XYZ file of C-alpha atoms in Angstrom:
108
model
C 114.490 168.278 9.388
C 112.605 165.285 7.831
C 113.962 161.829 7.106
C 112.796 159.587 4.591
C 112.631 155.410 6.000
C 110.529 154.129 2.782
C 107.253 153.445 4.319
C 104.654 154.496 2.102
C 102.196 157.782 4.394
C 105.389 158.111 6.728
C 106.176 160.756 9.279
C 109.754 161.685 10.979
C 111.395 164.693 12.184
C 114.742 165.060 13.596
C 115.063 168.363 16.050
C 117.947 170.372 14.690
C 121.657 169.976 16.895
C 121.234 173.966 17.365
C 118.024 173.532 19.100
C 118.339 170.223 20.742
C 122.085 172.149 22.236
C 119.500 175.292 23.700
C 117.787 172.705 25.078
C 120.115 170.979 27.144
C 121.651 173.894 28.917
C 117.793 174.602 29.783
C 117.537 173.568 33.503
C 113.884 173.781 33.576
C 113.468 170.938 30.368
C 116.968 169.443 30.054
C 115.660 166.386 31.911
C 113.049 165.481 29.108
C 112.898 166.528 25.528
C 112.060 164.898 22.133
C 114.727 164.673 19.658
C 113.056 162.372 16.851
C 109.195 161.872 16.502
C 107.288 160.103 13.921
C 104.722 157.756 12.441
C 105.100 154.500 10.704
C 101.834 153.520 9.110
C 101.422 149.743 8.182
C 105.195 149.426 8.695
C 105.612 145.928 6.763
C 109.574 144.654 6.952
C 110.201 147.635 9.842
C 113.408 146.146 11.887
C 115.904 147.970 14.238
C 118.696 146.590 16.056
C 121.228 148.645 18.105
C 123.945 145.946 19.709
C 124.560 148.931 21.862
C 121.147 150.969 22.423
C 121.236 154.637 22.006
C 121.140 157.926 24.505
C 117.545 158.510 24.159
C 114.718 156.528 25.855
C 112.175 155.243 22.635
C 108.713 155.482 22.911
C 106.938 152.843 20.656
C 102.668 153.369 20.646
C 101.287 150.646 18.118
C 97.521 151.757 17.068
C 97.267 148.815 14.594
C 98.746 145.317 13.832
C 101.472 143.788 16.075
C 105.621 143.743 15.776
C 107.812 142.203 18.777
C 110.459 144.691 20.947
C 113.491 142.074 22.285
C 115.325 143.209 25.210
C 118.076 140.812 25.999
C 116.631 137.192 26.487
C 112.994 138.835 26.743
C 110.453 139.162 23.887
C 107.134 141.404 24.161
C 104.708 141.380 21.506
C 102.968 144.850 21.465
C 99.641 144.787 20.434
C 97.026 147.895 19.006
C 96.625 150.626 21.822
C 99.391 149.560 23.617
C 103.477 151.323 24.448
C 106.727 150.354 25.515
C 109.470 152.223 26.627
C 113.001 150.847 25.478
C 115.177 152.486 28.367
C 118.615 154.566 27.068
C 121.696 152.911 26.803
C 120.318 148.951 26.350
C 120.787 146.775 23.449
C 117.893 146.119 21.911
C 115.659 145.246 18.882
C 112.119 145.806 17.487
C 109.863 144.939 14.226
C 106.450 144.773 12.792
C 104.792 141.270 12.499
C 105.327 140.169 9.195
C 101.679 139.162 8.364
C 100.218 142.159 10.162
C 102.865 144.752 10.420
C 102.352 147.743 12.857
C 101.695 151.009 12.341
C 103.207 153.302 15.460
C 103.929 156.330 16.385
C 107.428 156.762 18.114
C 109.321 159.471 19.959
C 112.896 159.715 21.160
């Protein structure tokens, strides 16, 4: 299923619940799966905050421009070519620079 965010050349897919429910009773990939994937080209105003964090694990790869991931009291800025992993379950918050917003590609 696609998703619409409102950045202009975007990309996101949501794995179905049927799929993603196949997938967890599978012993030999229940450990690591993708359930959202996309791209965010030049991702100007892109913010998330989530008091609580979510299940998954996020990968964030930035190929172009800069944004800032907080993690508690901690700030990274991640710069072109570089990832972070935001670990499952911790409150946390990300967005694109606003004079040179990211572009990334991101997987849950």
């Amino acid at each position: 299923m696609k998703k619409q965010d409102g950045f202009p050349g975007q990309l996101s897919y949501v794995v179905p619940e049927k799929i993603l429910n196949m997938v967890k009773d599978n012993p030999m990939i229940s450990d690591l799966y993708t359930t959202d994937i996309g791209y965010y080209p030049h991702a100007g105003h892109h913010f998330r905050e989530r008091k609580t964090g979510i299940e998954q694990f996020i990968l964030i790869y930035n190929t172009q421009g800069l944004g800032v991931i907080k993690i508690g009291d901690s700030s990274f800025e991640l710069a072109p070519d570089h990832f972070f992993i935001i670990p499952a379950e911790v409150p946390h918050a990300y967005y694109a620079d606003f004079e040179n917003p990211w572009s990334i590609y991101w997987i849950h």
